[in-house]
Short mmCIF file of C-alpha atoms in Angstrom, two decimals:
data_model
loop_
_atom_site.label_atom_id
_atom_site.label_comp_id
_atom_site.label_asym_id
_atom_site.label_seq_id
_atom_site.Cartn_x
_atom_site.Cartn_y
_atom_site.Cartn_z
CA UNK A 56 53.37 -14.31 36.58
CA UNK A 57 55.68 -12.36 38.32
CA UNK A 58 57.65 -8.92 36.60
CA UNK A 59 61.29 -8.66 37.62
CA UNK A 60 62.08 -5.44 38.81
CA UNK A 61 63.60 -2.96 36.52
CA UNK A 62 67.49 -2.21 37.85
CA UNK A 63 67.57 1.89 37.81
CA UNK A 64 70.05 2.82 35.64
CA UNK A 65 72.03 6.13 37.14
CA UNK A 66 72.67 9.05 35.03
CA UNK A 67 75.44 8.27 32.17
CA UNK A 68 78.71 9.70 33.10
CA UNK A 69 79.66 13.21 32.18
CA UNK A 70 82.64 13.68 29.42
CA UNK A 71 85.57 14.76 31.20
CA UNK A 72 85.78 18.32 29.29
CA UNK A 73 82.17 18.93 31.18
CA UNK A 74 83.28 18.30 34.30
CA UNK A 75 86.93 19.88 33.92
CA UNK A 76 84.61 23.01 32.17
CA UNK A 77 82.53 22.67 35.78
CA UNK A 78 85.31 22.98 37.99
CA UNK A 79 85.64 26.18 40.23
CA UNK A 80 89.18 26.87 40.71
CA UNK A 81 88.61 29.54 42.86
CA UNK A 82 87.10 27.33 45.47
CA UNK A 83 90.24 25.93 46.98
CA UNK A 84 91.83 29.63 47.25
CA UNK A 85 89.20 30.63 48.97
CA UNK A 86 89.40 27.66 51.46
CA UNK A 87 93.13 28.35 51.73
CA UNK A 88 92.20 32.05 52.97
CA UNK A 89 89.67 30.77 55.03
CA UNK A 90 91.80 28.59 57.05
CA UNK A 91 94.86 31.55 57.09
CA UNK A 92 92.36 34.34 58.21
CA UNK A 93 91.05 31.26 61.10
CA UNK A 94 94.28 30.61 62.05
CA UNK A 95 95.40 34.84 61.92
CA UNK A 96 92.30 35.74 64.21
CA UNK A 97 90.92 32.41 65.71
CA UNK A 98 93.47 31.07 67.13
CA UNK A 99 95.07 34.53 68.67
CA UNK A 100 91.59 34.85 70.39
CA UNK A 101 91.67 31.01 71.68
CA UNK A 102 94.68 31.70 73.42
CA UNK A 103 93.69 34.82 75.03
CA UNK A 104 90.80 33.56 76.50
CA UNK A 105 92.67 30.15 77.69
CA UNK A 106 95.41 32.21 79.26
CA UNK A 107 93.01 34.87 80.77
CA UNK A 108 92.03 31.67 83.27
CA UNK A 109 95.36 30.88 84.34
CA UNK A 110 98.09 32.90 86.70
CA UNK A 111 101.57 33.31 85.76
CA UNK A 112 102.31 29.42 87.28
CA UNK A 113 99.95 28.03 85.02
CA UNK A 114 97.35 27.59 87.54
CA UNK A 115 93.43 27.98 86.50
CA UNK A 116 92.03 31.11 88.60
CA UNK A 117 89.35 33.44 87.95
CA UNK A 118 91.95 36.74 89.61
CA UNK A 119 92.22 38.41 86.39
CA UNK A 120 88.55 39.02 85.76
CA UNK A 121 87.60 39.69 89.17
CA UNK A 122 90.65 42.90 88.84
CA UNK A 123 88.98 43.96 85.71
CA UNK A 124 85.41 44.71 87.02
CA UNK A 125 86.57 45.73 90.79
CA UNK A 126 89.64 47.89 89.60
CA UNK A 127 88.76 51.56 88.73
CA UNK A 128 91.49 51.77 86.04
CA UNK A 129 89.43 49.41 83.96
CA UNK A 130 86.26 50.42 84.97
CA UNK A 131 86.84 53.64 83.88
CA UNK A 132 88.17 53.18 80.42
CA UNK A 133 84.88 49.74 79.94
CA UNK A 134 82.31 52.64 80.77
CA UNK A 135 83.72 55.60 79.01
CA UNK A 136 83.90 52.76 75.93
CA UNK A 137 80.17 52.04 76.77
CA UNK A 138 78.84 55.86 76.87
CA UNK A 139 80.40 56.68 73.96
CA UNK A 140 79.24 53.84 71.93
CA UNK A 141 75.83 54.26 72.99
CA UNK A 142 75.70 58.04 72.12
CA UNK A 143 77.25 57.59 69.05
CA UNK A 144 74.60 54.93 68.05
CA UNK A 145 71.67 56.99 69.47
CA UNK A 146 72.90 60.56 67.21
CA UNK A 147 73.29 58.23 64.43
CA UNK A 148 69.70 56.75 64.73
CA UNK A 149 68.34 60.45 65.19
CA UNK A 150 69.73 61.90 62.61
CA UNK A 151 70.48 59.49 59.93
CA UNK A 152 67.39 57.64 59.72
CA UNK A 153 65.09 60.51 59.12
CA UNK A 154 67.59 62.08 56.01
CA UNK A 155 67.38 58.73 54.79
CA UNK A 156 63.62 58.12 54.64
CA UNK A 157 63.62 61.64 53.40
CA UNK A 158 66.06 61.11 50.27
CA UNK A 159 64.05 57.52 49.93
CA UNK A 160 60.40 59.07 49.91
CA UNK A 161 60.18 62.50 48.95
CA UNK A 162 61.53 64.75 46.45
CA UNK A 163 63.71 66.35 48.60
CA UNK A 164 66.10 69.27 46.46
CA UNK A 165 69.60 67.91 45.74
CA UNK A 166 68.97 64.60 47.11
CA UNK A 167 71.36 62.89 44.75
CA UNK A 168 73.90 65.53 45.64
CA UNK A 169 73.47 64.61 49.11
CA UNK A 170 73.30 60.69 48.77
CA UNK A 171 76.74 61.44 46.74
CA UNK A 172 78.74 63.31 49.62
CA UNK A 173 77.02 60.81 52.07
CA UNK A 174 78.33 58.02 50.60
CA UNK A 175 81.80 59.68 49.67
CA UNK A 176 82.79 58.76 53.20
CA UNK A 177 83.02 55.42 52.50
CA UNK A 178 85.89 55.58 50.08
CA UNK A 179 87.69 57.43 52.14
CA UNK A 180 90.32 56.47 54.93
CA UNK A 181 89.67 56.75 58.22
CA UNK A 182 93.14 57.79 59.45
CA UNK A 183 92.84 60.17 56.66
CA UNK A 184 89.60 61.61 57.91
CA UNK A 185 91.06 61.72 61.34
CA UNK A 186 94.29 63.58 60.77
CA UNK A 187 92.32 66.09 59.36
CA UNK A 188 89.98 66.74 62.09
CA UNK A 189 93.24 66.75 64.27
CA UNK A 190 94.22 69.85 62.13
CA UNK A 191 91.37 71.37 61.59
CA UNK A 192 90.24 70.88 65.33
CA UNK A 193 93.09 70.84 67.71
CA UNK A 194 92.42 73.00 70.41
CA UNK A 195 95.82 75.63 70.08
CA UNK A 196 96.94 74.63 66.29
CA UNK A 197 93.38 73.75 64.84
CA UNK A 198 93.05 76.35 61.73
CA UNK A 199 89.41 76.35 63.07
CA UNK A 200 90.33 77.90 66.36
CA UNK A 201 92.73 79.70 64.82
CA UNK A 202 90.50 81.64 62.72
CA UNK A 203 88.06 81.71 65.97
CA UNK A 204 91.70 83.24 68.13
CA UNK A 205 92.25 85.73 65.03
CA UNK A 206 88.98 86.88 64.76
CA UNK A 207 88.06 87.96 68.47
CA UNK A 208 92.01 88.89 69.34
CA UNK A 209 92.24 86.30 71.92
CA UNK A 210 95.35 84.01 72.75
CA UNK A 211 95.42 80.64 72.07
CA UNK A 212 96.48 78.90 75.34
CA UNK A 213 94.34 81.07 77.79
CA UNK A 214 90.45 81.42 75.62
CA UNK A 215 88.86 78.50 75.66
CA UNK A 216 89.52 76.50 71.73
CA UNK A 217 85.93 77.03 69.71
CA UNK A 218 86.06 73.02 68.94
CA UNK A 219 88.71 70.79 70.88
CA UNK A 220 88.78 67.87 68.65
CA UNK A 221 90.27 66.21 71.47
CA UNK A 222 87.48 66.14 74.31
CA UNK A 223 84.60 63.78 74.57
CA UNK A 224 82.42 65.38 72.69
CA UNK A 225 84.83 66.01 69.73
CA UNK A 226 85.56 62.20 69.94
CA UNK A 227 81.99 61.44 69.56
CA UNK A 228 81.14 64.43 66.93
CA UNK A 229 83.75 62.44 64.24
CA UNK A 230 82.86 58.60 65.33
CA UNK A 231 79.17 59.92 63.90
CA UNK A 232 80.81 61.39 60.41
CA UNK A 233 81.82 57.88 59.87
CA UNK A 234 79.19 55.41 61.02
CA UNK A 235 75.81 58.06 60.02
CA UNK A 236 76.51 56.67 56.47
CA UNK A 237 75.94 53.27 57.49
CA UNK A 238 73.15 53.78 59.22
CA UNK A 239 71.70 55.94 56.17
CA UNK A 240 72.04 53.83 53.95
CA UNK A 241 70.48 51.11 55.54
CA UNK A 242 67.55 53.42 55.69
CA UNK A 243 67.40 55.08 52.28
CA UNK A 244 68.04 51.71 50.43
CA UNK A 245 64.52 50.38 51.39
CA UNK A 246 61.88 52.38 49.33
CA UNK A 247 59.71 49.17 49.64
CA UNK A 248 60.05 48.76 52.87
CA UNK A 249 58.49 52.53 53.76
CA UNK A 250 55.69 51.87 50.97
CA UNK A 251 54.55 48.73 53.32
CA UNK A 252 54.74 50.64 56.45
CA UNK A 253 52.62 53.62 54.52
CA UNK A 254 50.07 51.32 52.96
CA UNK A 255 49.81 49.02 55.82
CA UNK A 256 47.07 51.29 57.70
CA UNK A 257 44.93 51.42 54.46
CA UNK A 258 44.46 47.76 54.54
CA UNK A 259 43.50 47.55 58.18
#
């Protein structure tokens, strides 16, 4: 005697109220600003990179990239970008990661004062933060060399400015006020992290 096979029955239908209750409506905005912020910034970039292999007939040539690393006036400008990015990201790493393990770890005074006005940067601006370095730092109107021109009697287009916001190193000096919080916060949020690196050598 042979049994027939059962037939699987599939789950009942859900009530429409369930699945109308189940519906995100918020998923189809967020698709339409997906496909506006791909067309706003993909697109752009597809462009530039199909016209950067073609000459002003239309032709496919490689001219334009072969100017850019042989001519000075972008080498220049590509390596000061480099050395700047790379001390910027080396200060950060110096100096940020060892405040952080030490408001993550120990019971450094004021920590939570300090985590505070670390984080504070954050909510601010940038172009706020920069105009007021350019007024607190400009070489001849910076209130900082001001006060440094005042105080030693000396005149403020022939003595050297105190800080010159404006140089290299004043470039770098306020890039790090605004990415050291990044970096200590990726440091300080990982207590866990720094108890498995501390207990590791116990267990070996």
């Amino acid at each position: 005697m042979k049994i027939a096979p059962s037939k699987a029955r599939g789950a009942p239908p859900r009530p429409l109220a369930a699945r109308a209750r189940s519906f995100d409506p918020t998923a189809p905005l967020s698709l339409a600003f997906v496909l506006l912020l791909a067309t706003l910034v993909l697109l752009p970039m597809f462009w530039l990179v199909v016209t950067s292999f073609r000459d002003d007939a239309g032709r496919i040539t490689l001219d334009h990239y072969w100017q850019f690393f042989t001519d000075a006036s972008f080498l220049k400008p590509l390596f000061t970008t480099l050395w700047t990015s790379a001390t910027v990201g080396a200060l950060c790493v110096a100096v940020a990661a060892p405040m952080g393990w030490l408001v993550a770890r120990t019971d450094l005074p004021a920590k939570r004062l300090l985590r505070i006005l670390i984080l504070a940067s954050f909510v601010t601006p940038p172009f706020l933060g920069a105009f007021a370095w350019v007024l607190l730092g400009g070489p001849n109107a910076g209130l900082i060399n001001q006060w440094y021109y005042g105080l030693f009697g000396l005149k403020a287009f022939e003595a050297a400015p105190l800080l010159n916001i404006f140089s290299a190193g004043g470039m770098v000096f306020v890039m790090i006020l605004y990415t050291f919080p990044y970096v200590f916060t990726f440091v300080a949020k990982r207590p866990r992290y720094w108890a498995c690196l501390r207990g590791e050598p116990r267990s070996m």
